[in-house]
Amino acid sequence: MPQTFTPGILLGVKLVWMALGALTILLVVVGASWSPEGEPAVDEVQAQPIPFSHKHHVGDVGLDCRFCHVTVETAATPGMPSAQLCLGCHSQLFADQALFAPLHRAVDQQVPIAWMHVNRLPDYVYFDHSVHVTKGVACIECHGRVDQMALITRPQEMTMRWCLGCHQNPGPHLRYADDVFSMPPRTLTEAQSAALTRIVQIESRQRLTDCSTCHR
């Protein structure tokens, strides 16, 4: 039977596959260390229209994360506090302070407050806050001890390598549902941690490390 492809064609096909393999490896390496251009560095303060203190509101006053981030349990995005929400307290408390002028301006002009994102992922990465919260990933795992931050900063680089570290070994990062929004470090035993890990892996063992989970 005559040969379908000539040696030259076979060599060309092999070279194409080798090139594609090399490109895939390069993209993985670059993605693993990617950091969004213009994103604040770790521990760098991002200027905001209002110098909101998480330390005061969360650490001192004791506000729950969900008070301001109202969709964190039900949507991909956590939701940012509106001017109306802030004025629910500050129409009375310290209402005459100049730093609250952006609140009144936002209400008068019927526009949202232009909060600046401190933690930002690239457009080709899909992240769902509600999924992580319902699976037991506490806010502190990604955002750090916000109850100790006078002005919010990023505690670490959110690279693909960092995300995969948690997806490949979720146990140390999980909590029970009633502890997800608390700030102090967790106090689970090894047995409790192992039990939480089994629950997550049984439900989504493949999805934890499947490319299409985050890259859609």
mmCIF file of N, CA, C and O in Angstrom, residues 5 18 25 31 39 41 46 55 59-60 75 79 97 111 137-138 156 159 170-172 182 192 195 214:
data_model
loop_
_atom_site.group_PDB
_atom_site.id
_atom_site.type_symbol
_atom_site.label_atom_id
_atom_site.label_comp_id
_atom_site.label_asym_id
_atom_site.label_seq_id
_atom_site.Cartn_x
_atom_site.Cartn_y
_atom_site.Cartn_z
ATOM 1 N N PHE A 5 1.302 9.969 3.289
ATOM 2 C CA PHE A 5 2.006 11.236 3.447
ATOM 3 C C PHE A 5 3.489 11.039 3.179
ATOM 4 O O PHE A 5 4.089 10.034 3.589
ATOM 5 N N MET A 18 5.066 20.243 17.784
ATOM 6 C CA MET A 18 6.098 20.654 18.739
ATOM 7 C C MET A 18 5.986 22.141 19.048
ATOM 8 O O MET A 18 6.134 22.568 20.200
ATOM 9 N N ILE A 25 3.172 25.544 26.802
ATOM 10 C CA ILE A 25 4.011 25.623 28.003
ATOM 11 C C ILE A 25 4.339 27.071 28.333
ATOM 12 O O ILE A 25 4.290 27.501 29.495
ATOM 13 N N GLY A 31 1.153 32.729 32.445
ATOM 14 C CA GLY A 31 -0.070 32.878 33.222
ATOM 15 C C GLY A 31 0.140 32.643 34.702
ATOM 16 O O GLY A 31 -0.472 33.274 35.542
ATOM 17 N N GLU A 39 -2.057 47.273 38.488
ATOM 18 C CA GLU A 39 -2.619 46.844 39.765
ATOM 19 C C GLU A 39 -1.667 47.228 40.884
ATOM 20 O O GLU A 39 -0.453 47.157 40.732
ATOM 21 N N ALA A 41 0.764 47.160 43.981
ATOM 22 C CA ALA A 41 1.671 46.129 44.460
ATOM 23 C C ALA A 41 1.176 45.605 45.809
ATOM 24 O O ALA A 41 0.306 46.202 46.451
ATOM 25 N N GLN A 46 -4.140 51.790 47.669
ATOM 26 C CA GLN A 46 -4.789 52.311 46.471
ATOM 27 C C GLN A 46 -5.652 53.505 46.867
ATOM 28 O O GLN A 46 -6.498 53.404 47.752
ATOM 29 N N LYS A 55 -10.445 48.649 59.189
ATOM 30 C CA LYS A 55 -10.065 48.424 60.589
ATOM 31 C C LYS A 55 -11.129 49.012 61.522
ATOM 32 O O LYS A 55 -11.516 48.369 62.518
ATOM 33 N N GLY A 59 -13.034 45.857 62.304
ATOM 34 C CA GLY A 59 -12.329 45.510 63.534
ATOM 35 C C GLY A 59 -12.899 46.164 64.778
ATOM 36 O O GLY A 59 -13.064 45.511 65.812
ATOM 37 N N ASP A 60 -13.224 47.466 64.709
ATOM 38 C CA ASP A 60 -13.693 48.199 65.892
ATOM 39 C C ASP A 60 -15.219 48.141 66.049
ATOM 40 O O ASP A 60 -15.721 47.808 67.115
ATOM 41 N N ALA A 75 -23.699 35.950 44.114
ATOM 42 C CA ALA A 75 -23.277 36.345 42.766
ATOM 43 C C ALA A 75 -21.772 36.207 42.610
ATOM 44 O O ALA A 75 -21.034 36.038 43.588
ATOM 45 N N GLY A 79 -20.272 42.799 45.172
ATOM 46 C CA GLY A 79 -21.064 44.013 45.344
ATOM 47 C C GLY A 79 -20.282 45.042 46.133
ATOM 48 O O GLY A 79 -19.631 44.709 47.124
ATOM 49 N N GLN A 97 -18.693 66.098 57.930
ATOM 50 C CA GLN A 97 -17.288 65.953 57.572
ATOM 51 C C GLN A 97 -17.097 66.093 56.063
ATOM 52 O O GLN A 97 -17.850 65.531 55.266
ATOM 53 N N VAL A 111 -25.151 58.633 40.551
ATOM 54 C CA VAL A 111 -24.066 57.821 39.990
ATOM 55 C C VAL A 111 -23.435 57.026 41.127
ATOM 56 O O VAL A 111 -23.472 57.438 42.291
ATOM 57 N N VAL A 137 -14.562 28.774 51.679
ATOM 58 C CA VAL A 137 -13.335 29.568 51.598
ATOM 59 C C VAL A 137 -13.591 30.909 52.273
ATOM 60 O O VAL A 137 -14.432 31.688 51.831
ATOM 61 N N ALA A 138 -12.873 31.185 53.332
ATOM 62 C CA ALA A 138 -13.093 32.405 54.101
ATOM 63 C C ALA A 138 -12.533 33.629 53.389
ATOM 64 O O ALA A 138 -11.585 33.544 52.608
ATOM 65 N N GLN A 156 -1.261 39.528 48.909
ATOM 66 C CA GLN A 156 -0.377 38.687 48.108
ATOM 67 C C GLN A 156 -0.701 38.854 46.627
ATOM 68 O O GLN A 156 -1.741 39.378 46.258
ATOM 69 N N THR A 159 -1.661 35.208 41.512
ATOM 70 C CA THR A 159 -1.219 34.559 40.278
ATOM 71 C C THR A 159 -1.932 33.220 40.100
ATOM 72 O O THR A 159 -2.564 32.701 41.029
ATOM 73 N N PRO A 170 -7.125 22.103 48.960
ATOM 74 C CA PRO A 170 -8.049 23.072 49.565
ATOM 75 C C PRO A 170 -8.180 22.975 51.078
ATOM 76 O O PRO A 170 -8.547 23.958 51.733
ATOM 77 N N GLY A 171 -7.895 21.811 51.651
ATOM 78 C CA GLY A 171 -8.139 21.585 53.074
ATOM 79 C C GLY A 171 -7.716 22.698 54.010
ATOM 80 O O GLY A 171 -8.514 23.179 54.831
ATOM 81 N N PRO A 172 -6.461 23.164 53.940
ATOM 82 C CA PRO A 172 -6.002 24.192 54.880
ATOM 83 C C PRO A 172 -6.699 25.536 54.734
ATOM 84 O O PRO A 172 -6.516 26.420 55.580
ATOM 85 N N SER A 182 -15.610 35.348 59.494
ATOM 86 C CA SER A 182 -14.858 35.793 60.664
ATOM 87 C C SER A 182 -13.405 36.036 60.285
ATOM 88 O O SER A 182 -12.869 35.405 59.378
ATOM 89 N N GLN A 192 -11.034 17.642 61.191
ATOM 90 C CA GLN A 192 -12.054 18.525 60.633
ATOM 91 C C GLN A 192 -11.636 19.048 59.259
ATOM 92 O O GLN A 192 -12.446 19.120 58.339
ATOM 93 N N ALA A 195 -12.083 16.336 56.730
ATOM 94 C CA ALA A 195 -13.500 16.129 56.416
ATOM 95 C C ALA A 195 -14.002 17.172 55.430
ATOM 96 O O ALA A 195 -14.719 16.848 54.478
ATOM 97 N N CYS A 214 -11.873 28.158 35.278
ATOM 98 C CA CYS A 214 -11.495 29.566 35.442
ATOM 99 C C CYS A 214 -11.335 30.291 34.112
ATOM 100 O O CYS A 214 -11.457 31.518 34.047
#
